[in-house]
């Protein structure tokens, strides 16, 4: 699922046009958003900025983007190809029975996509936020018009998120119903605590408008500025189903869809209030869930959304492999849980990403001593677990290289970008930055 709502439904929701009551809505959210069972499948959603191959500082015209996407839609892919409001490209893998099945599928699809774009003089760029180009809408549709209007109420961060950000989103099964390292309660808590370590380790968006923002993950800064009601997590210490259901019902409604007319953008209307004063349908509830952007979104499975897009053709494999190992290998999951448990105090019982832990991770990355030490433990643990998940030597090699280049020295890809900026005599020119 992308960072922006689509016409589709959330999770396994089906479309129903009958009105739902407050109790109906809560029961539906509880039932559809956490599908429990043994962790068996994995998926990934990789978002990319699309830039000019020879001169990334030049904006790609809408006409060139439309032609490129028309050509891509003729290419047979196993992953779903979608376009974000600013023209970013996203590939969403089908649920895969193993890590390596997921890697092979998406790698093959990316090879095909890159070949088509290269013929048109375009390329995919892995950055969490575009360092050169201001937000510019590529898609003009009622839902994005309404989304823009709603997000504008909290400032410019919403437009930047819609049009200039990109991520690697790892999708994992919710877990067993029973307690333990692979239980849904433990995995839910781990995602919200380990998530800060993933933010720090994979931070790759230190620039906006050619200038450093002071944050290594500016993408996380944007989410924070959008506000807790839209982009925050529920109470992670509460029972997951109940906490998420309350969060969904108490979140503001972004828009009310209309056929043939502009969509309504209500002000400060929660879905709970809508059930009491109007007649929202099951379809409206499904859509409402897609307009919420917490760092971990339950959609039957768990969608981990906090990782910046990564540099290089295969950079996305590292967060996919590391995260899958730390969640789906029982021994690694237990080690990761013990390693990150002390971080809970720094969160001060505040939801992510609007708490001190996540803010420090996004601002400082692995320069934070505690996050650095825990990241080394988690990456080392993941490397030990990957052979048990069937990882190939090639995948082991890219994870090892990332550990040695970034994690052990306390760095992240954002540090490379800032160094290149400094080497360019303080000028954030595209030719000085090589994502």
Short mmCIF file of C-alpha atoms in Angstrom, two decimals, residues 32-367:
data_model
loop_
_atom_site.label_atom_id
_atom_site.label_comp_id
_atom_site.label_asym_id
_atom_site.label_seq_id
_atom_site.Cartn_x
_atom_site.Cartn_y
_atom_site.Cartn_z
CA UNK A 32 -10.16 -7.07 9.29
CA UNK A 33 -6.92 -5.44 10.37
CA UNK A 34 -5.18 -8.24 12.28
CA UNK A 35 -5.27 -11.66 10.59
CA UNK A 36 -3.43 -13.97 12.95
CA UNK A 37 -1.60 -17.21 12.24
CA UNK A 38 1.96 -18.47 11.78
CA UNK A 39 4.15 -15.94 9.93
CA UNK A 40 4.47 -17.42 6.44
CA UNK A 41 4.50 -14.62 3.89
CA UNK A 42 6.49 -11.46 3.26
CA UNK A 43 6.08 -8.55 0.88
CA UNK A 44 7.67 -5.23 0.04
CA UNK A 45 6.50 -1.95 -1.49
CA UNK A 46 9.34 0.04 -3.04
CA UNK A 47 8.80 3.67 -3.97
CA UNK A 48 11.18 5.61 -6.19
CA UNK A 49 11.66 9.15 -7.38
CA UNK A 50 11.81 9.34 -11.19
CA UNK A 51 14.54 11.69 -12.44
CA UNK A 52 16.26 12.62 -15.65
CA UNK A 53 19.06 10.13 -16.23
CA UNK A 54 21.70 12.64 -17.31
CA UNK A 55 20.72 15.65 -15.22
CA UNK A 56 18.65 14.88 -12.14
CA UNK A 57 18.35 18.56 -11.18
CA UNK A 58 16.08 19.16 -14.17
CA UNK A 59 12.39 18.39 -13.52
CA UNK A 60 10.82 15.62 -15.58
CA UNK A 61 7.96 17.13 -17.55
CA UNK A 62 4.47 15.67 -17.05
CA UNK A 63 4.41 14.72 -20.73
CA UNK A 64 7.57 12.62 -20.36
CA UNK A 65 6.23 10.97 -17.24
CA UNK A 66 2.92 10.12 -18.91
CA UNK A 67 4.71 8.59 -21.88
CA UNK A 68 7.00 6.57 -19.63
CA UNK A 69 4.15 5.20 -17.54
CA UNK A 70 2.16 4.34 -20.66
CA UNK A 71 5.13 2.30 -21.87
CA UNK A 72 5.54 0.62 -18.47
CA UNK A 73 1.90 -0.49 -18.42
CA UNK A 74 2.64 -2.70 -21.44
CA UNK A 75 5.38 -4.56 -19.52
CA UNK A 76 4.32 -7.81 -17.81
CA UNK A 77 5.16 -7.51 -14.12
CA UNK A 78 4.33 -9.70 -11.14
CA UNK A 79 4.35 -6.70 -8.81
CA UNK A 80 1.61 -4.08 -8.96
CA UNK A 81 2.85 -0.83 -10.50
CA UNK A 82 1.22 2.35 -9.23
CA UNK A 83 1.96 6.06 -9.48
CA UNK A 84 2.05 8.47 -6.55
CA UNK A 85 0.61 11.99 -6.74
CA UNK A 86 3.97 13.61 -7.55
CA UNK A 87 4.83 11.04 -10.20
CA UNK A 88 6.83 8.72 -7.93
CA UNK A 89 6.78 5.08 -9.02
CA UNK A 90 5.82 2.26 -6.68
CA UNK A 91 6.11 -1.50 -7.10
CA UNK A 92 4.13 -3.61 -4.62
CA UNK A 93 5.11 -7.26 -4.54
CA UNK A 94 2.55 -10.04 -4.23
CA UNK A 95 2.67 -11.91 -0.90
CA UNK A 96 5.67 -14.22 -1.17
CA UNK A 97 6.17 -17.54 0.64
CA UNK A 98 9.77 -16.64 1.49
CA UNK A 99 12.21 -13.76 1.64
CA UNK A 100 14.07 -14.98 -1.44
CA UNK A 101 10.88 -15.38 -3.49
CA UNK A 102 10.07 -11.76 -2.69
CA UNK A 103 13.59 -10.56 -3.58
CA UNK A 104 13.62 -12.43 -6.90
CA UNK A 105 10.19 -11.18 -7.95
CA UNK A 106 10.84 -7.52 -7.22
CA UNK A 107 14.39 -7.61 -8.60
CA UNK A 108 13.15 -8.98 -11.92
CA UNK A 109 10.36 -6.40 -12.08
CA UNK A 110 12.75 -3.56 -11.29
CA UNK A 111 15.12 -4.72 -14.03
CA UNK A 112 12.25 -4.58 -16.52
CA UNK A 113 11.10 -1.16 -15.31
CA UNK A 114 14.59 0.33 -15.41
CA UNK A 115 15.15 -0.90 -18.96
CA UNK A 116 12.01 0.90 -20.18
CA UNK A 117 12.82 4.11 -18.32
CA UNK A 118 16.41 4.08 -19.54
CA UNK A 119 15.21 4.09 -23.14
CA UNK A 120 13.29 7.26 -22.32
CA UNK A 121 16.29 8.90 -20.62
CA UNK A 122 14.84 8.45 -17.12
CA UNK A 123 16.03 6.63 -14.02
CA UNK A 124 14.80 5.48 -10.60
CA UNK A 125 16.40 7.25 -7.65
CA UNK A 126 16.34 5.94 -4.09
CA UNK A 127 15.97 8.93 -1.77
CA UNK A 128 13.54 9.39 1.09
CA UNK A 129 12.81 12.95 -0.03
CA UNK A 130 13.61 14.77 -3.25
CA UNK A 131 16.51 17.16 -2.51
CA UNK A 132 16.04 19.39 -5.56
CA UNK A 133 12.46 19.64 -6.75
CA UNK A 134 9.56 21.33 -4.94
CA UNK A 135 6.24 19.50 -4.58
CA UNK A 136 4.40 19.30 -7.89
CA UNK A 137 1.24 17.32 -8.47
CA UNK A 138 1.38 14.91 -11.38
CA UNK A 139 -1.94 13.16 -10.78
CA UNK A 140 -5.07 15.31 -10.95
CA UNK A 141 -7.90 13.30 -9.46
CA UNK A 142 -10.67 14.16 -6.98
CA UNK A 143 -9.14 12.08 -4.19
CA UNK A 144 -5.79 13.86 -4.46
CA UNK A 145 -7.45 17.27 -4.70
CA UNK A 146 -9.27 16.48 -1.47
CA UNK A 147 -6.17 15.05 0.14
CA UNK A 148 -4.15 18.13 -0.68
CA UNK A 149 -6.85 20.41 0.73
CA UNK A 150 -7.06 18.39 3.94
CA UNK A 151 -3.29 18.21 4.49
CA UNK A 152 -2.79 21.89 3.72
CA UNK A 153 -4.54 22.63 7.00
CA UNK A 154 -1.45 21.43 8.89
CA UNK A 155 1.08 23.25 6.68
CA UNK A 156 3.31 22.43 3.71
CA UNK A 157 4.47 19.01 4.95
CA UNK A 158 1.49 17.25 3.40
CA UNK A 159 2.28 18.36 -0.14
CA UNK A 160 5.92 17.40 0.31
CA UNK A 161 4.89 13.96 1.54
CA UNK A 162 2.50 13.47 -1.37
CA UNK A 163 4.83 14.60 -4.13
CA UNK A 164 8.49 14.37 -3.08
CA UNK A 165 8.87 11.41 -0.68
CA UNK A 166 9.65 7.73 -1.23
CA UNK A 167 10.09 4.71 1.02
CA UNK A 168 10.69 0.99 1.40
CA UNK A 169 7.69 -0.56 3.13
CA UNK A 170 8.12 -4.08 4.52
CA UNK A 171 4.96 -6.16 4.89
CA UNK A 172 4.88 -9.09 7.33
CA UNK A 173 2.18 -11.35 8.70
CA UNK A 174 0.60 -10.17 11.96
CA UNK A 175 1.71 -13.28 13.84
CA UNK A 176 0.31 -15.96 16.11
CA UNK A 177 -2.68 -15.30 18.33
CA UNK A 178 -0.81 -16.70 21.33
CA UNK A 179 2.00 -14.86 23.19
CA UNK A 180 5.68 -15.31 22.45
CA UNK A 181 8.27 -13.92 20.03
CA UNK A 182 6.02 -14.54 17.02
CA UNK A 183 2.77 -13.51 18.70
CA UNK A 184 0.78 -10.58 17.35
CA UNK A 185 1.09 -8.55 20.56
CA UNK A 186 4.87 -8.91 20.66
CA UNK A 187 5.28 -8.17 16.93
CA UNK A 188 3.05 -5.09 17.21
CA UNK A 189 5.12 -3.75 20.12
CA UNK A 190 8.41 -4.67 18.46
CA UNK A 191 7.46 -2.88 15.24
CA UNK A 192 6.83 0.38 17.11
CA UNK A 193 10.08 0.17 19.12
CA UNK A 194 12.47 -1.41 16.63
CA UNK A 195 10.95 0.99 14.12
CA UNK A 196 12.99 3.83 15.61
CA UNK A 197 16.18 1.82 15.02
CA UNK A 198 15.15 1.25 11.40
CA UNK A 199 14.49 4.97 10.97
CA UNK A 200 17.99 5.77 12.25
CA UNK A 201 19.84 3.03 10.36
CA UNK A 202 18.20 3.73 6.99
CA UNK A 203 17.82 7.53 7.16
CA UNK A 204 18.32 8.86 3.63
CA UNK A 205 16.62 12.24 3.30
CA UNK A 206 18.68 15.08 4.80
CA UNK A 207 17.86 17.71 2.16
CA UNK A 208 14.88 19.69 0.92
CA UNK A 209 15.05 22.57 -1.52
CA UNK A 210 18.80 22.08 -2.01
CA UNK A 211 19.47 22.67 1.70
CA UNK A 212 20.05 20.49 4.80
CA UNK A 213 17.01 20.38 7.04
CA UNK A 214 18.88 19.39 10.21
CA UNK A 215 17.22 15.97 10.08
CA UNK A 216 18.82 12.85 8.59
CA UNK A 217 15.34 11.53 7.80
CA UNK A 218 13.40 14.58 6.63
CA UNK A 219 10.74 12.17 5.44
CA UNK A 220 10.03 11.31 9.08
CA UNK A 221 9.96 15.01 9.91
CA UNK A 222 7.23 15.45 7.29
CA UNK A 223 5.15 12.68 8.83
CA UNK A 224 5.57 14.23 12.26
CA UNK A 225 4.40 17.62 11.00
CA UNK A 226 1.29 16.13 9.39
CA UNK A 227 -0.02 15.42 12.88
CA UNK A 228 -0.81 12.55 15.20
CA UNK A 229 -4.41 12.11 14.09
CA UNK A 230 -3.37 11.45 10.49
CA UNK A 231 0.15 10.02 10.78
CA UNK A 232 0.49 8.87 14.38
CA UNK A 233 0.31 5.46 16.00
CA UNK A 234 -2.23 4.34 18.62
CA UNK A 235 -1.26 3.48 22.18
CA UNK A 236 1.28 0.70 21.65
CA UNK A 237 0.99 -0.59 25.22
CA UNK A 238 -2.73 -1.31 24.85
CA UNK A 239 -4.26 -4.43 23.28
CA UNK A 240 -3.59 -4.02 19.54
CA UNK A 241 -7.06 -4.62 18.12
CA UNK A 242 -8.84 -2.34 20.55
CA UNK A 243 -6.20 0.39 20.35
CA UNK A 244 -6.26 0.41 16.55
CA UNK A 245 -10.06 0.38 16.37
CA UNK A 246 -10.26 3.38 18.70
CA UNK A 247 -7.58 5.14 16.70
CA UNK A 248 -9.43 4.60 13.42
CA UNK A 249 -12.75 5.81 14.78
CA UNK A 250 -11.26 8.86 16.50
CA UNK A 251 -9.13 9.90 13.51
CA UNK A 252 -10.33 12.83 11.38
CA UNK A 253 -12.14 12.03 8.17
CA UNK A 254 -9.99 13.25 5.29
CA UNK A 255 -12.71 13.40 2.67
CA UNK A 256 -16.21 12.28 1.76
CA UNK A 257 -16.38 10.92 -1.75
CA UNK A 258 -18.92 12.24 -4.23
CA UNK A 259 -19.83 10.95 -7.68
CA UNK A 260 -19.20 13.49 -10.41
CA UNK A 261 -18.49 16.42 -8.06
CA UNK A 262 -15.50 17.53 -5.97
CA UNK A 263 -15.14 15.52 -2.80
CA UNK A 264 -16.07 17.13 0.51
CA UNK A 265 -13.25 17.91 2.94
CA UNK A 266 -14.81 18.11 6.39
CA UNK A 267 -13.04 19.97 9.17
CA UNK A 268 -12.45 18.12 12.47
CA UNK A 269 -15.03 15.42 11.81
CA UNK A 270 -13.93 12.07 13.24
CA UNK A 271 -15.22 8.82 11.81
CA UNK A 272 -16.90 8.12 15.16
CA UNK A 273 -18.79 11.42 14.92
CA UNK A 274 -19.71 10.63 11.34
CA UNK A 275 -21.36 7.37 12.40
CA UNK A 276 -23.41 9.31 14.93
CA UNK A 277 -24.42 12.21 12.70
CA UNK A 278 -24.49 10.69 9.21
CA UNK A 279 -24.56 7.40 7.41
CA UNK A 280 -21.06 6.30 6.38
CA UNK A 281 -20.90 2.95 4.60
CA UNK A 282 -18.55 0.00 4.86
CA UNK A 283 -16.94 1.37 1.71
CA UNK A 284 -16.39 4.71 3.48
CA UNK A 285 -14.77 2.92 6.41
CA UNK A 286 -12.45 0.99 4.11
CA UNK A 287 -11.40 4.19 2.40
CA UNK A 288 -10.98 6.07 5.68
CA UNK A 289 -8.43 3.49 6.84
CA UNK A 290 -6.34 4.09 3.71
CA UNK A 291 -6.13 7.80 4.58
CA UNK A 292 -4.35 7.06 7.88
CA UNK A 293 -0.56 6.94 7.70
CA UNK A 294 0.84 5.57 10.96
CA UNK A 295 4.39 4.20 10.95
CA UNK A 296 2.93 0.69 11.27
CA UNK A 297 -0.40 0.12 9.55
CA UNK A 298 -2.32 -3.11 10.19
CA UNK A 299 -3.99 -4.30 6.99
CA UNK A 300 -4.51 -7.92 7.95
CA UNK A 301 -0.72 -8.01 7.89
CA UNK A 302 1.65 -5.43 9.37
CA UNK A 303 2.91 -2.74 7.00
CA UNK A 304 6.13 -1.15 8.31
CA UNK A 305 6.26 2.28 6.73
CA UNK A 306 9.14 4.10 8.46
CA UNK A 307 12.08 3.26 6.17
CA UNK A 308 13.38 5.84 3.71
CA UNK A 309 13.93 4.77 0.10
CA UNK A 310 17.48 3.44 -0.24
CA UNK A 311 20.34 4.25 -2.63
CA UNK A 312 21.55 1.88 -5.33
CA UNK A 313 19.76 -0.66 -7.46
CA UNK A 314 19.66 -3.25 -4.66
CA UNK A 315 19.65 -1.01 -1.58
CA UNK A 316 16.01 -1.86 -0.85
CA UNK A 317 16.98 -5.50 -0.22
CA UNK A 318 18.83 -4.62 2.99
CA UNK A 319 15.87 -3.27 5.02
CA UNK A 320 13.65 -6.04 3.63
CA UNK A 321 16.10 -8.77 4.66
CA UNK A 322 17.02 -7.30 8.04
CA UNK A 323 13.43 -6.57 9.07
CA UNK A 324 12.14 -9.97 7.93
CA UNK A 325 14.88 -11.77 9.85
CA UNK A 326 14.25 -9.83 13.05
CA UNK A 327 10.52 -10.56 12.93
CA UNK A 328 10.14 -14.00 11.38
CA UNK A 329 13.07 -15.93 12.86
CA UNK A 330 12.04 -16.82 16.40
CA UNK A 331 15.53 -16.64 17.89
CA UNK A 332 16.29 -13.33 16.19
CA UNK A 333 12.92 -11.90 17.23
CA UNK A 334 13.64 -12.68 20.85
CA UNK A 335 17.10 -11.11 20.67
CA UNK A 336 15.75 -8.00 18.96
CA UNK A 337 13.03 -7.67 21.59
CA UNK A 338 15.57 -7.78 24.43
CA UNK A 339 17.86 -5.35 22.61
CA UNK A 340 15.23 -2.67 21.99
CA UNK A 341 13.30 -3.03 25.24
CA UNK A 342 15.30 -0.27 27.02
CA UNK A 343 14.27 2.17 24.27
CA UNK A 344 10.68 2.14 25.52
CA UNK A 345 11.61 4.56 28.33
CA UNK A 346 12.76 7.14 25.79
CA UNK A 347 9.39 7.03 24.06
CA UNK A 348 7.82 8.37 27.30
CA UNK A 349 4.60 6.43 26.55
CA UNK A 350 3.91 8.77 23.60
CA UNK A 351 2.85 7.30 20.25
CA UNK A 352 5.31 7.07 17.37
CA UNK A 353 6.55 9.05 15.53
CA UNK A 354 5.63 11.92 17.86
CA UNK A 355 7.83 10.88 20.75
CA UNK A 356 11.43 11.69 21.76
CA UNK A 357 12.77 8.30 20.66
CA UNK A 358 11.52 8.53 17.09
CA UNK A 359 12.40 12.22 16.82
CA UNK A 360 15.99 11.52 17.94
CA UNK A 361 16.22 8.65 15.45
CA UNK A 362 15.05 10.81 12.56
CA UNK A 363 17.16 13.79 13.51
CA UNK A 364 20.44 12.12 14.50
CA UNK A 365 20.41 8.65 12.96
CA UNK A 366 23.07 6.29 14.32
CA UNK A 367 25.07 9.20 15.74
#
